XYZ file of C-alpha atoms in Angstrom:
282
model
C -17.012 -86.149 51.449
C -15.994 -83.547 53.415
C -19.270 -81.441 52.634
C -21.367 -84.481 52.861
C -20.063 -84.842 56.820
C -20.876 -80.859 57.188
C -24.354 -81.247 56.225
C -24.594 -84.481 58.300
C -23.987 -83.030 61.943
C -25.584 -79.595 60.492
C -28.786 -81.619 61.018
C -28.075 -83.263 63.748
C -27.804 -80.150 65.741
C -30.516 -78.907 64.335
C -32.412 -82.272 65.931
C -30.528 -81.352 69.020
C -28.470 -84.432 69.057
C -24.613 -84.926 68.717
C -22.291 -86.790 66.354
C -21.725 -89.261 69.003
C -25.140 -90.250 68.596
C -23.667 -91.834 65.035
C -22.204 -95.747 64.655
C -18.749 -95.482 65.733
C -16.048 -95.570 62.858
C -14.490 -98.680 62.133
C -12.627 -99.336 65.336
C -14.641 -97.745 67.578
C -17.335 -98.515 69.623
C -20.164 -96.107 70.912
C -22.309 -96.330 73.839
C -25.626 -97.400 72.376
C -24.937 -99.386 70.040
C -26.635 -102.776 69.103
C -24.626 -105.969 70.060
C -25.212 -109.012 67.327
C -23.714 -111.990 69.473
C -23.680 -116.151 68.285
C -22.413 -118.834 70.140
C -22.006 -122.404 69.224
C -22.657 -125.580 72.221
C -20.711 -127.704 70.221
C -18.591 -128.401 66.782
C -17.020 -126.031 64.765
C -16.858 -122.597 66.452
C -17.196 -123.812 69.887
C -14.988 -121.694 71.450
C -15.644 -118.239 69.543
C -18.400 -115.789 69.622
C -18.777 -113.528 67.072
C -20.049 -110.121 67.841
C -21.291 -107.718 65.642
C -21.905 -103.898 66.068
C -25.082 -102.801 64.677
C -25.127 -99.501 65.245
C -27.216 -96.968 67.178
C -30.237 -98.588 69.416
C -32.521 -95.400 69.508
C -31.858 -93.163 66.544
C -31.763 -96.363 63.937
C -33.975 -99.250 65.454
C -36.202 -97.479 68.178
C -37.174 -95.095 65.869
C -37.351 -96.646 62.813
C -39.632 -95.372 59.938
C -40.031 -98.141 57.693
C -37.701 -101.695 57.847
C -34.417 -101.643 57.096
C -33.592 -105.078 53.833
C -29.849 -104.910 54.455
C -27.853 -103.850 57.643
C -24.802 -105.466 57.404
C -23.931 -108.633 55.646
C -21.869 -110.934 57.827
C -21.826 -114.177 55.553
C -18.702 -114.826 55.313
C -17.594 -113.824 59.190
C -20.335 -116.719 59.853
C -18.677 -119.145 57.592
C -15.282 -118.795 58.467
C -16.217 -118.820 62.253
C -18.950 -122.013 62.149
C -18.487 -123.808 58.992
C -20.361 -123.440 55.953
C -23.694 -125.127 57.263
C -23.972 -122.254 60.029
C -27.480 -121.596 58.938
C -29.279 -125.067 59.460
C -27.148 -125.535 62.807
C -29.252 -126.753 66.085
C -26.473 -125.574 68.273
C -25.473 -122.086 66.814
C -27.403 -119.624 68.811
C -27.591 -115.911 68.403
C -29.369 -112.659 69.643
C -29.238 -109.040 69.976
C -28.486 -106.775 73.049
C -27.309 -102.727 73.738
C -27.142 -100.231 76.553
C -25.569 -97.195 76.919
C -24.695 -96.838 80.522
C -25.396 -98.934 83.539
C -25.564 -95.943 85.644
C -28.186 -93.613 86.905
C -25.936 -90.658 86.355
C -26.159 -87.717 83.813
C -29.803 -87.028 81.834
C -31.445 -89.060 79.611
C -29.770 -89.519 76.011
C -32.665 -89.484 72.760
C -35.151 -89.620 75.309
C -33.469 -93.141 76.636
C -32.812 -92.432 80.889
C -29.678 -94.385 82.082
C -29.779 -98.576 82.501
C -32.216 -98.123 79.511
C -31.969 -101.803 78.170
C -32.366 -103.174 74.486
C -32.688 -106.931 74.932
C -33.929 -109.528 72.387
C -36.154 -112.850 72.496
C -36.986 -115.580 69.886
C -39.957 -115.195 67.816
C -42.420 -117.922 68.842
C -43.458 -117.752 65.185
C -41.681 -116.357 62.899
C -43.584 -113.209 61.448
C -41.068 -110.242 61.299
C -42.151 -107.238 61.910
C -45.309 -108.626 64.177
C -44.411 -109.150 68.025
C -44.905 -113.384 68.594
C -42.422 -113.608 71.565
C -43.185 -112.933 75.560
C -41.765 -109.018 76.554
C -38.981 -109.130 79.063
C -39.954 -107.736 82.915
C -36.835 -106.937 84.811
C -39.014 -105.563 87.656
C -36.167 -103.792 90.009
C -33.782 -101.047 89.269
C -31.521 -103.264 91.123
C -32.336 -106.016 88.139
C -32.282 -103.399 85.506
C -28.776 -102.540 86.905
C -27.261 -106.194 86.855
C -28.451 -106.272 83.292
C -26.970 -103.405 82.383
C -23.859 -103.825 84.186
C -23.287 -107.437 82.207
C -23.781 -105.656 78.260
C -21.235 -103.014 79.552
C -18.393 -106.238 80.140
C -19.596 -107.547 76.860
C -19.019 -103.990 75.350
C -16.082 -103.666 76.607
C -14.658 -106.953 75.759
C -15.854 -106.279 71.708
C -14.293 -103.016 72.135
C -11.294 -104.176 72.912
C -10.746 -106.608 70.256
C -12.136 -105.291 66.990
C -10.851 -103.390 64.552
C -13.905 -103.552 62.479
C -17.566 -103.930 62.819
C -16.908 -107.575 64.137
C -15.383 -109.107 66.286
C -14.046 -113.147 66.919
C -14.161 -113.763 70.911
C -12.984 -116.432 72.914
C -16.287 -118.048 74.129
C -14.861 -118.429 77.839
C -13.198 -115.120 78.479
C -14.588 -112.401 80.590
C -17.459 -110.826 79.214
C -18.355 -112.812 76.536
C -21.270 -113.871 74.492
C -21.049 -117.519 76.049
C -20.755 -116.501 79.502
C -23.538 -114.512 79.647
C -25.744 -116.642 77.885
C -26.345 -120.202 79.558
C -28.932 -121.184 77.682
C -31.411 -120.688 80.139
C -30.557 -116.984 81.105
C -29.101 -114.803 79.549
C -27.491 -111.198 81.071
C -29.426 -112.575 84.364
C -32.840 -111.456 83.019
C -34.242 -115.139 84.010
C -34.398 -116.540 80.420
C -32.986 -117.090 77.275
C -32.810 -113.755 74.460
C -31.554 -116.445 72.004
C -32.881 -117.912 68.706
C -31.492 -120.984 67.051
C -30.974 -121.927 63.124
C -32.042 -125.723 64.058
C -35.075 -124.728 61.694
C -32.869 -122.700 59.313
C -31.837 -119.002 58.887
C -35.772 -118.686 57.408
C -37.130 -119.902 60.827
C -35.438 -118.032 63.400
C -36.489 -114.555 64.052
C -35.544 -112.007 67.401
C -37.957 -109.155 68.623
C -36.749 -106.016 69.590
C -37.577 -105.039 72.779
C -36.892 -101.746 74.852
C -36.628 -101.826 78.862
C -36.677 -98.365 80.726
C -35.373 -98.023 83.900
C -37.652 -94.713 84.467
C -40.350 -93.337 83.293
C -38.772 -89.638 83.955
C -38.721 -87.367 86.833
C -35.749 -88.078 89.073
C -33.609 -90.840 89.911
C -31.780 -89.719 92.681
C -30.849 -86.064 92.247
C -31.188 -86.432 88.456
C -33.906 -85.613 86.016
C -35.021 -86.852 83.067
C -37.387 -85.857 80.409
C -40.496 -88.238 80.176
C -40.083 -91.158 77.723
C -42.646 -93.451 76.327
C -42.945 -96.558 77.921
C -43.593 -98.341 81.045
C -40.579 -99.028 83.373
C -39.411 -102.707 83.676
C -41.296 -104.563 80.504
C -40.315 -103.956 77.462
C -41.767 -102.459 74.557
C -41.684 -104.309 71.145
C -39.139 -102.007 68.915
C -38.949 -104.492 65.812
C -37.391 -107.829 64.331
C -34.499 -108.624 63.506
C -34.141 -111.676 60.896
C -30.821 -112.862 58.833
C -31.021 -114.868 55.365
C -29.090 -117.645 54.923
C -26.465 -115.878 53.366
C -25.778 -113.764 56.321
C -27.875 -110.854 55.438
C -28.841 -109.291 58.721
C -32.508 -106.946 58.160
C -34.607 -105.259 60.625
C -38.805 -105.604 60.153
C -40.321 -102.150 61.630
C -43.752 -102.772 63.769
C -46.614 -100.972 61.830
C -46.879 -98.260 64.351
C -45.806 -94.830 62.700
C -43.162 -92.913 64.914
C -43.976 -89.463 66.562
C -42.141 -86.776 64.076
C -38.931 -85.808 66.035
C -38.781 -89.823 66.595
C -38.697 -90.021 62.501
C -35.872 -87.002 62.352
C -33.349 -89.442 64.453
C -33.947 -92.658 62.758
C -33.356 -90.816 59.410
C -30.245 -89.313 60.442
C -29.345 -92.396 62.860
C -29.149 -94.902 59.593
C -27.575 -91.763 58.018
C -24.708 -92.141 60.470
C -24.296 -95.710 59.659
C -24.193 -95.568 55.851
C -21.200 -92.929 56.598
C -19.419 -95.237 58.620
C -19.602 -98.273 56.398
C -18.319 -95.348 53.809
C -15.365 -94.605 55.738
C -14.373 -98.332 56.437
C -14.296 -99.271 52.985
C -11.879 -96.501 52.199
C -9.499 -97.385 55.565
């Protein structure tokens, strides 16, 4: 094991990255990672989110090679949480969301610049892997901020109460799931991210999608490398989809990933294979 964690961060210095860059361990979280969130409006679960860490944003999802069958299964969390019909339920809602700073500060991490948001949104028709939904436009850095600035309390509130890679929240207290999503906006981006099982686990789908807050130079007196993408709409990353057992996957867009792109998401899924490793022996 040992040697297998040399050879790990061997490479990723050699892709000029750092271990941090990994999914946490077990009870930690990492700036960057993928939020899962559900909430229910009524009935069994009411009054708990469940949030699930899903690891890196860039290294696994943004720069994704190929699609990814099985992240994490979460079955069971579901079931004990919202009953065992979670997956045909009308008013069980869930989506995705991730940043790793809301500030302008410091230089741009995997060529993501600060208030870089990951945000999701409901396939219109559900075909992973193809874009159906509208892309998000936070048009402000202002925006972009407020955005950013609501995942960080939801981060920190998942942060503070897991001890694995989910979490059970109380739906009304500060930062959570529920309070930032009304139903008809969610993290104040003027809409809803969320997908519904009212048509089953087979008929809800969420696209990726990638907000930059620059498109490099500076932001103030800091500079940042140039990354691909325009600044305030977001760029279609991916789908995520979950079977009715509570399989969570991840459908990769046909578009084939610049080389050093392919290096992180190859040692970014790396880094959460480890971690699931290590958990099961804790």
């Amino acid at each position: 094991m040992l040697k297998q964690t040399k050879h790990l961060l061997t490479a990723l210095a050699v892709a000029g990255i750092t271990a941090a860059a990994l999914p946490a361990n077990a009870a930690t979280f990492v700036a960057g990672d993928l939020l899962l969130g559900f909430r229910a409006t009524g009935g069994t679960g009411s009054t708990s989110n469940l949030i699930v860490n899903l690891g890196q944003a860039d290294t696994i999802y943004r720069d994704a090679t190929s699609s990814i069958a099985s992240i994490i299964n979460i079955g069971t969390e579901l079931t004990n949480t919202y009953g065992a019909g979670w997956d045909t339920r009308s008013d069980l809602f869930w989506g995705v969301v991730g940043v790793r700073t809301a500030s302008t500060l410091g230089v741009s991490v995997d060529g993501d610049p600060g208030r870089t948001n990951y945000l999701s949104a409901a396939q219109t028709s559900y075909n992973p892997g193809t874009q159906t939904s509208t892309p998000w436009t936070i048009g402000t850095e202002t925006a972009r901020g407020d955005t950013a600035n609501d995942i960080q309390g939801l981060r920190t509130a998942y942060a503070a109460a897991t001890g694995t890679t989910s979490a059970v929240l109380n739906s009304a207290s500060a930062g959570s799931w529920s309070i930032n999503n009304t139903g008809s906006d969610s993290f104040r981006v003027g809409g809803s991210i969320e997908g519904s099982f009212g048509s089953g686990a087979s008929g809800t789908a969420l696209d990726l999608y990638r907000i930059l807050n620059s498109s490099g130079g500076a932001v103030g007196t800091n500079t940042y490398a140039n990354p691909t993408g325009p600044v305030g709409l977001g760029t279609y990353e991916g789908t995520f989809k979950i079977s009715s057992a509570g399989v969570v996957s991840f459908d990769s867009p046909a578009a084939v990933p610049e080389p050093s792109r392919a290096v992180l998401a190859a040692l970014g899924l790396g880094g959460l294979l480890l971690r699931r490793r290590r958990s099961v022996k804790a």
